[in-house]
C-alpha positions as a printed Julia matrix, in Angstrom:
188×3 Matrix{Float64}:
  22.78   -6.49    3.05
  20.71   -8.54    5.66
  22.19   -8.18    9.28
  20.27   -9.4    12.56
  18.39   -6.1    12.99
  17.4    -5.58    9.41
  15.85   -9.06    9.73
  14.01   -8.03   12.95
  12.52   -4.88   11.13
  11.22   -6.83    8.51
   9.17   -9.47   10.71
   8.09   -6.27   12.71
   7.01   -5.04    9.43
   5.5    -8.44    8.27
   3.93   -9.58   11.31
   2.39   -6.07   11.59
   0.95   -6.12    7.85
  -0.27   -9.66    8.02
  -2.1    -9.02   11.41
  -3.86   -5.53    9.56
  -4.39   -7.92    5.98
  -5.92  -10.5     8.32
  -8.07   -9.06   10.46
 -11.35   -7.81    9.46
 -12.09   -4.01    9.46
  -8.69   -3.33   10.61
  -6.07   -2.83    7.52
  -9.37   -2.8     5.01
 -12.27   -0.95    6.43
 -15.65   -1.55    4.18
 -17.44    1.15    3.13
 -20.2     0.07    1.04
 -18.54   -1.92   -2.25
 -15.29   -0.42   -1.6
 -12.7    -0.89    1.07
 -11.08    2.18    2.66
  -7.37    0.65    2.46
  -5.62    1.38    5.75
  -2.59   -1.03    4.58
  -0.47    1.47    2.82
   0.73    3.01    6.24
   2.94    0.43    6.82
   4.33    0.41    3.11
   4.49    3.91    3.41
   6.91    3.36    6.68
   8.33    0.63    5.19
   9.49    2.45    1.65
  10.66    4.94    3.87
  12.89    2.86    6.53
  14.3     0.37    3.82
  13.78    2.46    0.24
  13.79    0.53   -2.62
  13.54   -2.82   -1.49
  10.84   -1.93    0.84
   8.75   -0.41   -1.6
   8.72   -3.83   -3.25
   8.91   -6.0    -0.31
   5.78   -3.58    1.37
   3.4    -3.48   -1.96
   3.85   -7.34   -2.53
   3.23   -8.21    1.13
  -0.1    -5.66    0.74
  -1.07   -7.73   -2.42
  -0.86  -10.69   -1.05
  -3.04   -9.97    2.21
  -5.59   -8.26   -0.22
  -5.43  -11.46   -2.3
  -6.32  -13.89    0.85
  -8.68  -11.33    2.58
 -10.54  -11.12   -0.42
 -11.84  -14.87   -0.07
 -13.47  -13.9     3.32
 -13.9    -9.92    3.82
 -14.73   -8.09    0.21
 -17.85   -8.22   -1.46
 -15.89   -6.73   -4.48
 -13.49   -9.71   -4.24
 -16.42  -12.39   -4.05
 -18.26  -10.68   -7.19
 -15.07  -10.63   -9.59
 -13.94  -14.71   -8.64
 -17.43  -15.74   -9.22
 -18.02  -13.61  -12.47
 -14.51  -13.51  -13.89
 -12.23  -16.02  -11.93
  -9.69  -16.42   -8.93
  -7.15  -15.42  -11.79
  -8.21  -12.01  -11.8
  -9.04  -11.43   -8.62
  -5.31  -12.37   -8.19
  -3.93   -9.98  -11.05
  -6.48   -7.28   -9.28
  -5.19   -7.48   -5.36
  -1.62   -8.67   -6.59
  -0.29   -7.82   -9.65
  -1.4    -4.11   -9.18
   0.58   -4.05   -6.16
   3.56   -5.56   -7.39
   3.48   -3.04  -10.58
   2.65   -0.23   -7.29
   6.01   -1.64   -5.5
   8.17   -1.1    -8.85
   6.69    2.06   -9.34
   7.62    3.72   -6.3
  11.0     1.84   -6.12
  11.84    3.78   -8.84
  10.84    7.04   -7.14
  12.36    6.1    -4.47
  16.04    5.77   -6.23
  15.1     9.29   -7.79
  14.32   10.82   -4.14
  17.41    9.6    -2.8
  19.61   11.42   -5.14
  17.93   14.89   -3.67
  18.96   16.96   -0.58
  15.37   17.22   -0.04
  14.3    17.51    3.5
  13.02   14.06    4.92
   9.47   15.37    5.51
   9.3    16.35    1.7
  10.23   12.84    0.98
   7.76   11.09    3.28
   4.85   13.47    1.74
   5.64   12.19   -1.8
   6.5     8.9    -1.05
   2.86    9.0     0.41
   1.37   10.62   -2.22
   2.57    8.47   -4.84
   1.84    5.13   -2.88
  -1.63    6.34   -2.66
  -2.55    7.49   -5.73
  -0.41    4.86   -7.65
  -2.33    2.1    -5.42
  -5.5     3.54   -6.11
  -4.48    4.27  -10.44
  -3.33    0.43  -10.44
  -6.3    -1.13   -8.56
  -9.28    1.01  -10.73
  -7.23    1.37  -13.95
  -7.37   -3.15  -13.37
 -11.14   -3.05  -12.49
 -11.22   -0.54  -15.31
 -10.1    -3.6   -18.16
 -12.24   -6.19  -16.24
 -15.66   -5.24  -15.37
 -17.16   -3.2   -18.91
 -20.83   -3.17  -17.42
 -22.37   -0.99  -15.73
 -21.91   -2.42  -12.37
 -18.83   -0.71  -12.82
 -19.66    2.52  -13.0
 -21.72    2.6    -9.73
 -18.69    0.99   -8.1
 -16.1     3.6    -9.44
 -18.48    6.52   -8.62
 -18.95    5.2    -5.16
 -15.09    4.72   -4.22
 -14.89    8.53   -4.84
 -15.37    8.29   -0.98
 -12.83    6.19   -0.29
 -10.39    8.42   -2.92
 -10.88   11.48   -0.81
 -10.65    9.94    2.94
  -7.14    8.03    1.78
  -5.79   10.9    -0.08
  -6.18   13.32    2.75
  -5.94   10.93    5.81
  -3.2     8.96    5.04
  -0.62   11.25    3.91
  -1.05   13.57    7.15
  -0.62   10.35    9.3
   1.91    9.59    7.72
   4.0    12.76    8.48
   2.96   11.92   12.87
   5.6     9.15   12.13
   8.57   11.58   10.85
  10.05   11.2    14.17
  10.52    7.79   14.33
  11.95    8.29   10.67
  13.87   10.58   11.91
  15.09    8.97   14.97
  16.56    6.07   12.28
  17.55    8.45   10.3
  20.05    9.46   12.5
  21.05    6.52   13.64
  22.5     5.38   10.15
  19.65    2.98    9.22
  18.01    5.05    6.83
């Protein structure tokens, strides 16, 4: 199951998410209250190149950098630990994710048992990483914050529904040839 080179992917993969997660405006771009998440490329590539188990690996590791970035780069973050605690902040940047990993590890499974063509894959593989991050992540907030405070917050990361919905999954498809490329050699 782990050889040399799957290793090597996964630290690619890693040191490539943590360096996004860490640095400000690069993997989370503010945009007002919200943050335009630009950390689901990489756990789109990375459900893609190792299914399953990259879906899970990728949404955790996204989780956990939105966890620690949150103590230094999200006015969202800062508001929930000092109205409702560090333990919900946690169960919002974490829990969501790991909940988005199993969720798309089960698509996953289902999309490998199709003859689909890879591109149709990547699209919904995309598609459901997005939306599921974004259904996890407000359907959380959703159960926390019952004031109004919430409302302008949801109405304002309309915004960042519409620029990740329609970016992402286009850049997403600029990678099919790398995919591809792996694909053929046998490590897909």
């Amino acid at each position: 199951m782990f050889n040399t080179k799957r290793i090597a992917y996964y630290s690619v993969y890693t040191a490539i998410m943590l360096i996004m997660g860490m640095v400000p405006f690069l993997g989370y771009i503010p945009l007002g209250p919200v943050r335009i998440t630009i950390m689901t490329l990489p756990v789109i590539l990375i459900t893609i190149h190792f299914k399953w188990h990259g879906a899970i690996f990728g949404a955790c590791l996204m989780g956990l950098t939105s966890f620690i970035s949150g103590f230094y780069n999200s006015p969202l973050a800062t508001t929930m630990m000092e109205n409702y605690g560090v333990g919900q902040w946690f169960a919002n940047s974490f829990v969501t994710r790991l909940a988005l990993g199993l969720a798309v590890a089960g698509i996953t499974i289902l999309l490998d048992k199709t003859k689909w063509d890879l591109r149709i894959k990547i699209l919904i593989i995309a598609f459901s990483i997005l939306s599921l991050n974004t259904v996890f992540f407000l359907g959380c907030l959703s159960l926390i914050m019952t004031d109004k405070s919430f409302l302008v917050w949801f109405t304002t990361s309309g915004v960042n529904i519409a620029v990740e919905w329609t970016l992402l999954p286009v850049v997403s498809l600029a990678f099919y040839p790398y995919m591809k490329h792996i694909a053929l050699r046998g490590e897909i």
